[in-house]
Coordinates of C-alpha atoms in Angstrom, one line a residue:
Chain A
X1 CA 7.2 -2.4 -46.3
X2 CA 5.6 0.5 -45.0
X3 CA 3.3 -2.2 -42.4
X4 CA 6.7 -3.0 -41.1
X5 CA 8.8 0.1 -40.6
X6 CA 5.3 1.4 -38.7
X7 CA 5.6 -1.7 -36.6
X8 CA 9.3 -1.3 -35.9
X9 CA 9.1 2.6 -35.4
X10 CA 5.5 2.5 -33.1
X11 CA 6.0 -0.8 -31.8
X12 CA 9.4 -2.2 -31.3
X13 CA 11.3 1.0 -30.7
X14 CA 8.8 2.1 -27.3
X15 CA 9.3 -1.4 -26.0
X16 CA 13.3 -1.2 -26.3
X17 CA 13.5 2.4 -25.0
X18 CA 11.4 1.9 -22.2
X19 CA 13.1 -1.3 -20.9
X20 CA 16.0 0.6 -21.5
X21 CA 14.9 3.4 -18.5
X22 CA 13.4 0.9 -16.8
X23 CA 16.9 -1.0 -16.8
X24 CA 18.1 2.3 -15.7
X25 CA 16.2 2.8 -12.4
X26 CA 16.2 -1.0 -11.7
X27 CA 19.7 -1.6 -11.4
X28 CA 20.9 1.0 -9.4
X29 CA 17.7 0.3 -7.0
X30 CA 18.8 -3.4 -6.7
X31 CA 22.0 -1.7 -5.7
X32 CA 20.8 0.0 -3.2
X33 CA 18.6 -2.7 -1.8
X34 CA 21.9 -4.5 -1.5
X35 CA 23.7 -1.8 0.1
X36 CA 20.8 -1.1 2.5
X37 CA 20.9 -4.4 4.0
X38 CA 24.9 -4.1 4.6
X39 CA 24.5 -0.3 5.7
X40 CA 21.6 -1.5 8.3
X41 CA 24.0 -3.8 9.9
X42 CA 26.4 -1.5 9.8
X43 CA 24.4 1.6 11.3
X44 CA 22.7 -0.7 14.1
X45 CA 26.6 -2.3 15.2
X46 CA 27.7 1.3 15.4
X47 CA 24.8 2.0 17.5
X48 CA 25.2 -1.4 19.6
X49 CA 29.3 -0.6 20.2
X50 CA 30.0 -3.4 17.6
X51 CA 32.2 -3.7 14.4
X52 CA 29.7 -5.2 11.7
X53 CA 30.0 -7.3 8.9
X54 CA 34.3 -6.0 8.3
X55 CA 35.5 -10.1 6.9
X56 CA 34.0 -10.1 3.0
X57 CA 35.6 -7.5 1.1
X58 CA 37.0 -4.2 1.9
X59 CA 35.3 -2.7 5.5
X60 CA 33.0 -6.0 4.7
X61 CA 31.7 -4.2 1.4
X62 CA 31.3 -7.6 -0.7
X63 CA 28.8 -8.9 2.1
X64 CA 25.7 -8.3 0.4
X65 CA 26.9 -10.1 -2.1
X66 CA 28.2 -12.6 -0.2
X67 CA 24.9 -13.4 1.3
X68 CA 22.6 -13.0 -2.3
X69 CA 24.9 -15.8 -3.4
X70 CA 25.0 -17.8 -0.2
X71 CA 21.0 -17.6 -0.5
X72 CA 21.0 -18.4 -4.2
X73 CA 22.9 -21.9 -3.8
X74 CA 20.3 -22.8 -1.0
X75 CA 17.7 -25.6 -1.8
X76 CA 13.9 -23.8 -2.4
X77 CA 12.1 -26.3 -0.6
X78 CA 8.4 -26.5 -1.3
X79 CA 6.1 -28.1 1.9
X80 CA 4.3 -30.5 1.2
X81 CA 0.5 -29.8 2.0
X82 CA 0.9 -26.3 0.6
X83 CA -0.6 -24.7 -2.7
X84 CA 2.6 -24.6 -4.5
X85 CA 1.9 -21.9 -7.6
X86 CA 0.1 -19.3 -4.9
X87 CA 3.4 -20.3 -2.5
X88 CA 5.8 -18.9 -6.0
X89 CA 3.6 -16.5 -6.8
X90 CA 3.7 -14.6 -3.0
X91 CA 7.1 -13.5 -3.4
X92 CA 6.7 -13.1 -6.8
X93 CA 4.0 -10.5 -6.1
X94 CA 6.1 -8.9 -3.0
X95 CA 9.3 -8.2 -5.0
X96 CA 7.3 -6.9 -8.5
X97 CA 4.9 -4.5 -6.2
X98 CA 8.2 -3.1 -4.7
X99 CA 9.5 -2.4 -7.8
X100 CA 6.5 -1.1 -10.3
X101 CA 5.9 1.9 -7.8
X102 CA 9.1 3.8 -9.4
X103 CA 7.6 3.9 -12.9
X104 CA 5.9 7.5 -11.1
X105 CA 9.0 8.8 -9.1
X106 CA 10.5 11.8 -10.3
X107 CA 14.2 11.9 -9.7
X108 CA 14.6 15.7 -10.9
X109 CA 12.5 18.0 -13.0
X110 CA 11.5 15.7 -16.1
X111 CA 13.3 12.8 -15.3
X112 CA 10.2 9.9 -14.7
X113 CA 9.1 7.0 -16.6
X114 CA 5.6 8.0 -16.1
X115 CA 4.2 11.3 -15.7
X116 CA 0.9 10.3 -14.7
X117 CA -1.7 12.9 -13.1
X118 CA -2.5 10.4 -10.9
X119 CA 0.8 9.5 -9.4
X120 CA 0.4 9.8 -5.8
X121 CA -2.5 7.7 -6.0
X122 CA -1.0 5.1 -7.9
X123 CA 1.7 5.4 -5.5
X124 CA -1.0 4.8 -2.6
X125 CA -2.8 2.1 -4.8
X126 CA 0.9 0.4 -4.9
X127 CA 1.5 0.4 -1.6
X128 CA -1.8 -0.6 -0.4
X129 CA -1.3 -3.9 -2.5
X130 CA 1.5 -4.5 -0.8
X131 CA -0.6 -6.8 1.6
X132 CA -1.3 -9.5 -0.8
X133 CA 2.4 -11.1 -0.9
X134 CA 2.0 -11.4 3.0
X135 CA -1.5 -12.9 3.4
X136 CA -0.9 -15.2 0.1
X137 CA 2.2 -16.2 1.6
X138 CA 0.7 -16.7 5.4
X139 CA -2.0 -18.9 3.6
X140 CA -0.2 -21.0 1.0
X141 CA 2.6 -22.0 3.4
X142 CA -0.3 -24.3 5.4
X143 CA 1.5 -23.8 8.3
X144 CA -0.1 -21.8 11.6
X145 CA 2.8 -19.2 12.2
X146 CA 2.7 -17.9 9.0
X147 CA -1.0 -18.0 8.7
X148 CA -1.3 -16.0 12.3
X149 CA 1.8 -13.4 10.6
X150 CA -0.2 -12.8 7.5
X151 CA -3.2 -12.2 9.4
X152 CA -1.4 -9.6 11.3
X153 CA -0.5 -8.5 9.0
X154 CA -3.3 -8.0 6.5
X155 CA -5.3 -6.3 9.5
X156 CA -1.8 -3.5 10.9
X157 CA -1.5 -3.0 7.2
X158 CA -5.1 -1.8 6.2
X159 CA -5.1 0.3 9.3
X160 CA -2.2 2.4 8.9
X161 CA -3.1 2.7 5.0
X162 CA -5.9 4.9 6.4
X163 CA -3.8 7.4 7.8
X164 CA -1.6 7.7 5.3
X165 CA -4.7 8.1 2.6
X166 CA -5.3 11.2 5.0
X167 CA -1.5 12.5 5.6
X168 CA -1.7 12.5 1.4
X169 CA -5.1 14.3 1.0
X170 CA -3.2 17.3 3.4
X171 CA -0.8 17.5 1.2
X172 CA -2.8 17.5 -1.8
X173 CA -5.0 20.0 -0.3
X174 CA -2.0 22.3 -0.3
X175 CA -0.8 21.4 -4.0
X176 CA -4.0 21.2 -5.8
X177 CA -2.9 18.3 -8.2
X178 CA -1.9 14.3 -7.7
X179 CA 1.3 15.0 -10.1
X180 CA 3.7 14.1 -7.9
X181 CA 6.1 16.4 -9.9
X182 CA 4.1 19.3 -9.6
X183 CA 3.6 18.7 -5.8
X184 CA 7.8 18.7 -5.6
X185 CA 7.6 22.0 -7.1
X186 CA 5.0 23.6 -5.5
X187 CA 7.7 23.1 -2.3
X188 CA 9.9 26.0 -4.0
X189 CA 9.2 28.3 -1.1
X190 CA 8.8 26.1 1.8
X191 CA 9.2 22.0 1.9
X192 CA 5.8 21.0 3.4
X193 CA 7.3 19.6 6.5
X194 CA 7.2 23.1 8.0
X195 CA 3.3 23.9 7.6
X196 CA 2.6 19.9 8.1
X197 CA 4.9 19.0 10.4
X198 CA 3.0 16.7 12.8
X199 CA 1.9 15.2 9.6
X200 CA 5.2 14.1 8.3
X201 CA 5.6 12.5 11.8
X202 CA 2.6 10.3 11.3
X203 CA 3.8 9.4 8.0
X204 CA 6.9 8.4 9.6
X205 CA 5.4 6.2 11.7
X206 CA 2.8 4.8 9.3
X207 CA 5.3 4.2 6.6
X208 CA 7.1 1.8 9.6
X209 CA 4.1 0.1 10.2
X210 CA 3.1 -0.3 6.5
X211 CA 6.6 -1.5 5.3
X212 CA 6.7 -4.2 8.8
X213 CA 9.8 -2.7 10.3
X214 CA 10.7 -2.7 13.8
X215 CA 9.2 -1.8 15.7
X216 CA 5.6 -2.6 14.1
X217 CA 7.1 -5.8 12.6
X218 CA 4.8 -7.8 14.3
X219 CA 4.1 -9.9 10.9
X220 CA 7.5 -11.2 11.8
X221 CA 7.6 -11.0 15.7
X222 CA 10.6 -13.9 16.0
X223 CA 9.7 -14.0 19.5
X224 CA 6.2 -15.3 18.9
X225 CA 5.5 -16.2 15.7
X226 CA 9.4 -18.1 15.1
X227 CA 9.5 -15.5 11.8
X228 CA 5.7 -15.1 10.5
X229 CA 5.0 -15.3 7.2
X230 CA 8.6 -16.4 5.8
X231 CA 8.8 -19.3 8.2
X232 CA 8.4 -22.2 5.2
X233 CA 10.2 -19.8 2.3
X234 CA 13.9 -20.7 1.8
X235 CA 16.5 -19.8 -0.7
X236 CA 15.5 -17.6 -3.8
X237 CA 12.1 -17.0 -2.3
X238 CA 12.7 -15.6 0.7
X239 CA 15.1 -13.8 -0.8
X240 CA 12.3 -12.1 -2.9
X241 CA 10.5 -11.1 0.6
X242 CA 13.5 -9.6 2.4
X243 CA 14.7 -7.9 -1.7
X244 CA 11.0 -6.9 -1.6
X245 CA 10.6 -5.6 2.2
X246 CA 14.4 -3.7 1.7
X247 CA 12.7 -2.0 -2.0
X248 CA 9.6 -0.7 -0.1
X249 CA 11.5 0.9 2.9
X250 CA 13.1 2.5 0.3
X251 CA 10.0 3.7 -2.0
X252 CA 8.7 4.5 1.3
X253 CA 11.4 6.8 2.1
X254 CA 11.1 8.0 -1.7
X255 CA 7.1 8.9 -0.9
X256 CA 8.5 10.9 2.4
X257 CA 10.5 12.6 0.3
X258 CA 8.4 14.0 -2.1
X259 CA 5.5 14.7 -0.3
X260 CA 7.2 16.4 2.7
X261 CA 11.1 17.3 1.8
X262 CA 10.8 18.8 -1.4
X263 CA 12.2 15.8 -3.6
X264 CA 14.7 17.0 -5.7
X265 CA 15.0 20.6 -4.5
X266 CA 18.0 21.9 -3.0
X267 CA 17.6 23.4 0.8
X268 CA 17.9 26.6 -0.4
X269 CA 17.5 28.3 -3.4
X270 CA 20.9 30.1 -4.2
X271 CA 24.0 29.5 -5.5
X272 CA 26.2 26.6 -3.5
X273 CA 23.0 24.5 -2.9
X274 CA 22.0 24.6 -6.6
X275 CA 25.5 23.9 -7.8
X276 CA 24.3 20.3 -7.0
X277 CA 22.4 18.5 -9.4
X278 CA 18.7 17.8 -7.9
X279 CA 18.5 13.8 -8.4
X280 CA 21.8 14.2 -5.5
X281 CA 19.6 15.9 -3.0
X282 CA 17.0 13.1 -4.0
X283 CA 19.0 10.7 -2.8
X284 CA 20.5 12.5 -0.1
X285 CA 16.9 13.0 1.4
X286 CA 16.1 9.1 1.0
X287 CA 19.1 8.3 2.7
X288 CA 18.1 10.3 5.5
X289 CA 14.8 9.3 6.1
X290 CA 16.2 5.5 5.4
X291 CA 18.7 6.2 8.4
X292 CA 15.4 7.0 10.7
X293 CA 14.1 3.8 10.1
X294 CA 17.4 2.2 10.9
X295 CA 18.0 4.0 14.0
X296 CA 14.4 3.6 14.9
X297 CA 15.1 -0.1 14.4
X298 CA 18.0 0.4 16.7
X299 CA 15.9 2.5 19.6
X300 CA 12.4 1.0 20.0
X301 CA 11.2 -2.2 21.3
X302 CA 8.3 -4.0 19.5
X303 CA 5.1 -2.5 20.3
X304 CA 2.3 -4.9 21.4
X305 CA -0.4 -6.0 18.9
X306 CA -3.5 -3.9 20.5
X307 CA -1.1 -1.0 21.1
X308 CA -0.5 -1.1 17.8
X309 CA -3.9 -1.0 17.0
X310 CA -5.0 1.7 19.4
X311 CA -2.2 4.0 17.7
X312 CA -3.4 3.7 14.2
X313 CA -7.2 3.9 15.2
X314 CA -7.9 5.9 18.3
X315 CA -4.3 8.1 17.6
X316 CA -3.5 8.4 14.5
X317 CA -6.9 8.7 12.9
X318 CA -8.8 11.2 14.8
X319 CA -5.7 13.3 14.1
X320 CA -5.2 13.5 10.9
X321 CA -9.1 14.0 10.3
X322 CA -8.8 16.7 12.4
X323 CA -5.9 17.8 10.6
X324 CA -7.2 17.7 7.2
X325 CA -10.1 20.1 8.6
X326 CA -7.8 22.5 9.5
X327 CA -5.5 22.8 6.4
X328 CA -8.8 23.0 4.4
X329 CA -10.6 25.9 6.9
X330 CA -7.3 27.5 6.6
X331 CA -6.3 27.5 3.0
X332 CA -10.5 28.5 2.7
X333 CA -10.4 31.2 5.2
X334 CA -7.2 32.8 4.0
X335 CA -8.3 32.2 -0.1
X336 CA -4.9 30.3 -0.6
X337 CA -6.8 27.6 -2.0
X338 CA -4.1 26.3 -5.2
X339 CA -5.6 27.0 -8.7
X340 CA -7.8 29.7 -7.7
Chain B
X1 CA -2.3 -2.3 -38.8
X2 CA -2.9 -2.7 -35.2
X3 CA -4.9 -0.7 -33.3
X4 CA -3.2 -1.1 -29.7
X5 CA -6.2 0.7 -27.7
X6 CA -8.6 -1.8 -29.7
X7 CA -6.2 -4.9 -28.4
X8 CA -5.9 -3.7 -25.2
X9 CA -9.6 -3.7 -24.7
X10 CA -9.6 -7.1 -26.1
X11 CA -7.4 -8.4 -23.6
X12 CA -8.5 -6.7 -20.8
X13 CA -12.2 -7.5 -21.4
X14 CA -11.4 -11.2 -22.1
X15 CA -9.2 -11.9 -19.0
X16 CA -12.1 -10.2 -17.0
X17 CA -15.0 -11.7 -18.5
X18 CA -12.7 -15.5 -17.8
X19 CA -12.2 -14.2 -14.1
X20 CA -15.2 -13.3 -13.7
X21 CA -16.1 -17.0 -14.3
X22 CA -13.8 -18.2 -12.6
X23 CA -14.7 -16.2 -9.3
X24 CA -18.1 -18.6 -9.3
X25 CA -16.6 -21.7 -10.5
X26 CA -14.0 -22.3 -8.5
X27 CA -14.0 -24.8 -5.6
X28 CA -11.3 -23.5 -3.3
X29 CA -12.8 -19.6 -2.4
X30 CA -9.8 -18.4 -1.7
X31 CA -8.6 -18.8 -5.6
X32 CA -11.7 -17.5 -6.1
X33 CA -11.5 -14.0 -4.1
X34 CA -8.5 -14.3 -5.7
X35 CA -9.8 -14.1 -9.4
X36 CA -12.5 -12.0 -8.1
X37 CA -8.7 -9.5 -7.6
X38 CA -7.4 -10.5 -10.9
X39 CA -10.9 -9.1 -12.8
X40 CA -10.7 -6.0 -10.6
X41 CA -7.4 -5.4 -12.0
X42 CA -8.6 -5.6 -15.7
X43 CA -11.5 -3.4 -15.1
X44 CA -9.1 -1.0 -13.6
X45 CA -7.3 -0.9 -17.1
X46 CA -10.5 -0.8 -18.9
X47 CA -11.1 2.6 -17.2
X48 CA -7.4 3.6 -17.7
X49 CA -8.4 3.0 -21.7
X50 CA -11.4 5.3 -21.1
X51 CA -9.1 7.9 -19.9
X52 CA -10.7 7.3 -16.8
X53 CA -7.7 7.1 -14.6
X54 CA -8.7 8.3 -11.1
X55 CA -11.8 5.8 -11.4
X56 CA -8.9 3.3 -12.0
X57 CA -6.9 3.7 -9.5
X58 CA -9.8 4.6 -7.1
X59 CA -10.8 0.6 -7.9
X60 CA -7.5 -0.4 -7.4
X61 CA -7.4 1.5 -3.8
X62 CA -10.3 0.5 -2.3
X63 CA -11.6 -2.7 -3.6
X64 CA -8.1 -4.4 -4.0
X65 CA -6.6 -2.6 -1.4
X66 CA -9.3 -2.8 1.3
X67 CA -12.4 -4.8 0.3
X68 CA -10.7 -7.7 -1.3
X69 CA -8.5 -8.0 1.6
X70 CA -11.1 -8.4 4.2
X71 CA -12.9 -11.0 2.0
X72 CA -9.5 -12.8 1.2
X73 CA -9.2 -12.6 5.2
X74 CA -12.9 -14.1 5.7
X75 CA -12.7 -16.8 3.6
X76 CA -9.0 -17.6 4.5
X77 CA -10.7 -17.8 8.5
X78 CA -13.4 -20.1 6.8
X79 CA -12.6 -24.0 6.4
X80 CA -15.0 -25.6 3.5
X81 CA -14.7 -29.0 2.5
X82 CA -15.4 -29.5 -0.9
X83 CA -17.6 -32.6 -0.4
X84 CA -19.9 -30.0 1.4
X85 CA -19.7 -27.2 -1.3
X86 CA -21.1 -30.4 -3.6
X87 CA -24.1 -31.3 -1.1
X88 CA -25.1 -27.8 -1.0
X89 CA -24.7 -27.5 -5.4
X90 CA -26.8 -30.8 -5.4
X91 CA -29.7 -29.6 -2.9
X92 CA -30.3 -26.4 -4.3
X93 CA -30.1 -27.0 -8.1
X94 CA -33.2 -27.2 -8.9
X95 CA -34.1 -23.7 -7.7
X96 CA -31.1 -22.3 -8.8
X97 CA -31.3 -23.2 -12.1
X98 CA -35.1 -21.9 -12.2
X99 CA -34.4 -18.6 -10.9
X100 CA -31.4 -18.6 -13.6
X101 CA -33.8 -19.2 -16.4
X102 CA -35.8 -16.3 -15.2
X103 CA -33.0 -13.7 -15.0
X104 CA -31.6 -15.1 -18.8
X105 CA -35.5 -14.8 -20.0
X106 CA -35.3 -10.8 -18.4
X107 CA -31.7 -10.5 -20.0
X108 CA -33.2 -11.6 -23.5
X109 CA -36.8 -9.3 -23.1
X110 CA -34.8 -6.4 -22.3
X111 CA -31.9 -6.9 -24.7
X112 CA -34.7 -6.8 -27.3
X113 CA -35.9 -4.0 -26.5
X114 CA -32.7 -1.7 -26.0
X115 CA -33.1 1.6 -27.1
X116 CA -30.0 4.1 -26.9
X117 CA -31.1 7.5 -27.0
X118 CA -29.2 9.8 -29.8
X119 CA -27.4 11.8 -27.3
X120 CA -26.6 9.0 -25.2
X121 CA -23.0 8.3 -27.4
X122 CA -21.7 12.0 -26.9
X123 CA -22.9 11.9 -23.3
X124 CA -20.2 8.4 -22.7
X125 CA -17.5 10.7 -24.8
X126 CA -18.0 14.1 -22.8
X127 CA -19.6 13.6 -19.5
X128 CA -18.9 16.7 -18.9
X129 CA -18.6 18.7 -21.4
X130 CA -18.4 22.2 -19.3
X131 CA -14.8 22.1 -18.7
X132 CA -12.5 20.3 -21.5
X133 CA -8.7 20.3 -21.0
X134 CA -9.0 19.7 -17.2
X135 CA -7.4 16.8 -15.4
X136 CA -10.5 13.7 -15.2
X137 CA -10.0 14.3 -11.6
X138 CA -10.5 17.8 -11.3
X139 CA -13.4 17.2 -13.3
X140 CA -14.9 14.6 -11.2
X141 CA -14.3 17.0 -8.4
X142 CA -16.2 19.4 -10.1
X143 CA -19.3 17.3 -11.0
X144 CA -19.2 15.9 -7.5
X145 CA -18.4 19.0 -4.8
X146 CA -20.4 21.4 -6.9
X147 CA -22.9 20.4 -9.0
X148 CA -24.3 17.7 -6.6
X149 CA -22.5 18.6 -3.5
X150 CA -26.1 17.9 -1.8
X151 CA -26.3 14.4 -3.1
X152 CA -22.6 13.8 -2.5
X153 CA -23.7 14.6 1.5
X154 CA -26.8 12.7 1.3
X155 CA -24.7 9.4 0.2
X156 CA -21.9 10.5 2.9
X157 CA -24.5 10.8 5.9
X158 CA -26.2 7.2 4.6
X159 CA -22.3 5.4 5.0
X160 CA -22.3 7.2 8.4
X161 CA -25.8 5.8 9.2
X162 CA -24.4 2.2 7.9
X163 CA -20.9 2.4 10.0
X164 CA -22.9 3.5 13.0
X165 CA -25.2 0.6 12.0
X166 CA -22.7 -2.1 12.1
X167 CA -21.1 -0.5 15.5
X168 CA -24.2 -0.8 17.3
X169 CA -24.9 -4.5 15.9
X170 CA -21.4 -5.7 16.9
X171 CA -20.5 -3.7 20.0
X172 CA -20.6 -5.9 23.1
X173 CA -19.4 -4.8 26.9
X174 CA -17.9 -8.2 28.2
X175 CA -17.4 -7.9 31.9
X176 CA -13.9 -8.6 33.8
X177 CA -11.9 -7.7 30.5
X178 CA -9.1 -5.9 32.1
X179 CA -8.0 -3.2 29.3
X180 CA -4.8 -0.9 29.1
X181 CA -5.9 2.9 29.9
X182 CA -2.9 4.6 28.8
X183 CA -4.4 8.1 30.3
X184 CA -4.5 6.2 33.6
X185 CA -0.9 4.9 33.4
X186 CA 0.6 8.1 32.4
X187 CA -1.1 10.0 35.5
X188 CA 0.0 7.9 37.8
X189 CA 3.2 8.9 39.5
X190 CA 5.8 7.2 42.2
X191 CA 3.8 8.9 45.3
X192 CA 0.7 7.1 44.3
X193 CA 1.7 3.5 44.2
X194 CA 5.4 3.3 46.2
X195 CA 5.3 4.6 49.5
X196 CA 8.1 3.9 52.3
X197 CA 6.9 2.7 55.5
X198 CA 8.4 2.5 59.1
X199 CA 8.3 -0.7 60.5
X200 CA 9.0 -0.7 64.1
X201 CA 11.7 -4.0 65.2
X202 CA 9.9 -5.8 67.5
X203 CA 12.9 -7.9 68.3
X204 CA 16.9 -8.1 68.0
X205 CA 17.7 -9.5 65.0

């Protein structure tokens, strides 16, 4: 008797609360995934002088769902010479990657799955494995386009991972901890996109390049490659890739956030900017920095494959070296140094 | 009663140890970078059950994240048949198996002659046992940029001499690549390359 109450109370009861928060973050980001797709159309025909989806629901509103069903009735057609459990499993691993990053997010003082002291770097250590749905994918389809996306791929993505590893260490540097809550708090007096400005800007443009958007989606260059990686995936799983690709801009976006606009804190810190509750300005600032990847999406043609290359390793890295240097010399020269 | 940590390292330790074999028996390589990932993985949460979390995730980052992903690309580039892979198990057998038996005989001597010195189980509880109630991080900062900041640069300078190392080795100057200079581009201007010339009409056209 007592065996089985300890079982239901240590056991059982951890197990059903936590699906129940993870139920709780899951659902409203598959919302959002959906919405994203309908408000990039949107955003990018208002930018082009067109309408948009405007046919499936009210102002087209239904037309994420329109397409996720459309999608779902489609046969998954398996090729022929390919390896067929890696060619489930490469979405499989895309979608679930996207999606175990948020266990560490903080929405607003308290409110996280996981407090981890390691957060950012499990956010990093997330994100970095992000790669291995695309080259599994690229490989298991047998097929060259796909295999020449995923090698693309594999290579853009481990560069730009680099500078981002060293736009992180500044800001860590200024926060003295890898809690990603405390580094939102220790933004209370200034967000860290004021001292680390040209920082921020890299990660901007690294997050583009890690998540494959335009215009680093090279992985996926239609022009070239017919789609890349997703050429021989149909129905449900390439649903699971674009779910998966849509999830990551947004934990992307969700990283920018945190690191550089202050997560959950209000602008400023008196009275009609704290009326609103901080998981609002959370997703306020997401929404923004989703909008830049739209409307870069909108501005920028693709860059070329050795331009892209030169930007993350003659460009980008030298910088933020350099960078790092200097927030450390000054936090050492002027004894700011956090924790001291 | 069950003691989750105890199960955990259960699990973890038997899907490594099988991965582990798997990573040499396999035929197709690529399944076998692949397990070589999936034991990674595992000894990452071994450490996380040692409270060891930055070592985790440090694993996690740089030989999942980067090192597997250049072997995966490697042996992806690489096309094996699988009648060779049995030539080459056939032809060197023999030695193989000898220099096995030699390493198992080493294993076995040594094994028989382990010793653990009586400090040696509080040393793998505390490491350090200076600061208690610090994040694992801070303390391997700690340990590492001030108690053996010198050997810290030393390994540092030795990667350096390596990277050099491997530039040098691979670094070739083909002639007649034509390659963008972006400084180049950007300092040119319309007077350099367009100019407008008068041609004088030789005849009524």
């Amino acid at each position: 008797m007592g065996n089985a109450s300890y079982f239901w109370n240590e056991v059982i009861m951890p197990v059903l609360s936590l699906t129940g928060y993870i139920l709780l973050i899951l659902i409203p980001l598959l919302l959002a995934v959906a919405y994203l797709t309908f408000v990039e159309r949107k955003v990018i025909a208002a930018m082009q002088l067109r309408l948009g989806p405007n046919v499936v629901g009210w102002f087209g509103l239904l037309q994420p769902f329109a397409d996720g069903l459309k999608l779902l009735h489609k046969e998954t057609i398996i090729p022929t010479r390919s390896n067929p459990i890696l060619f489930l499993l490469a979405p499989l691993i895309t979608f679930g990657l996207s999606l175990s990053a948020w266990a560490v997010i903080p929405f607003s003082p308290g409110c996280v799955i996981s407090n981890i002291n390691v957060g950012i770097l499990y956010l990093f250590a997330i994100s970095s494995l992000g790669v291995y749905g695309i080259i599994i994918a690229g490989w298991a389809s047998n097929s060259k386009y796909p295999f020449l996306g995923a090698l693309r791929s594999a290579a853009q993505m481990v560069s730009y991972e680099v500078s981002i590893g060293l736009v992180i260490i500044t800001v860590l540097l200024s926060v003295g901890s890898l809690n990603l809550s405390e580094i939102v708090t220790a933004q209370e007096k200034v967000w860290f996109i004021i001292p680390h400005l040209p920082m921020a800007v890299i990660f901007i443009i690294s997050a583009l390049a890690e998540t494959n958007r335009a215009p680093f989606d090279l992985p996926e260059a239609e022009a070239e490659l017919v789609s890349g990686y997703n050429v021989e995936y149909s129905s449900m799983t390439f649903a699971l890739f674009f779910l998966g690709e849509y999830a990551n801009m947004i934990l992307m976006s969700a990283m920018g956030s945190i690191l550089f606009l202050g997560g959950w804190l209000p602008p400023f810190n008196f009275a009609p900017f704290t009326w609103i509750p901080g998981i609002v300005w959370f997703a306020l600032k997401i929404s923004f920095l989703l909008f830049i990847f739209l409307w870069v999406r909108a501005t920028f043609p693709r860059y070329r494959y050795d331009q892209l290359m030169r930007l993350g390793w003659k460009v980008f890295l030298p910088f933020s070296l350099a960078w790092v240097v200097l927030t450390a010399s000054f936090l050492v020269i002027f004894n700011l140094l956090p924790g001291k | 009663m069950i003691n989750m940590t105890a199960f955990l390292f259960y699990v973890f330790s038997i899907v490594l140890l099988s991965a582990a074999v798997f990573v040499v028996s396999s035929r197709n390589t690529v399944h076998g970078v692949l397990f070589l990932i999936l034991a990674f993985f595992n000894a990452a949460g071994l450490f996380i059950l040692a409270h060891a979390e930055f070592l985790a995730m440090m694993l996690i980052i740089v030989y999942v994240g980067a090192v597997a992903v250049l072997f995966l690309f490697v042996v992806m580039m690489l096309n094996i048949q699988i009648g060779e892979i049995q030539f080459v198990i056939r032809r060197y057998s023999l030695i193989g198996s000898f220099v096995g038996v030699i390493l198992a005989i080493e294993l076995v001597l040594m094994l028989v002659n382990w010793h653990t010195s009586p400090g040696a189980f509080d040393l793998t509880v505390a490491p350090i046992d200076l600061q208690k109630g610090i994040p694992n991080t801070q303390a391997l900062g700690n340990l590492l940029y001030t108690h053996y900041a010198l050997i810290f640069q030393a390994a540092g300078l030795i990667l350096l001499i390596a990277m050099v190392g491997a530039i040098v080795l691979t670094l070739r100057h083909r002639e007649g690549v034509r390659r963008q200079i972006v400084g180049d581009q950007f300092a040119r201007e319309v007077k350099d390359c367009v100019q407008l010339v008068d041609i004088p009409r030789t005849s009524k056209g």
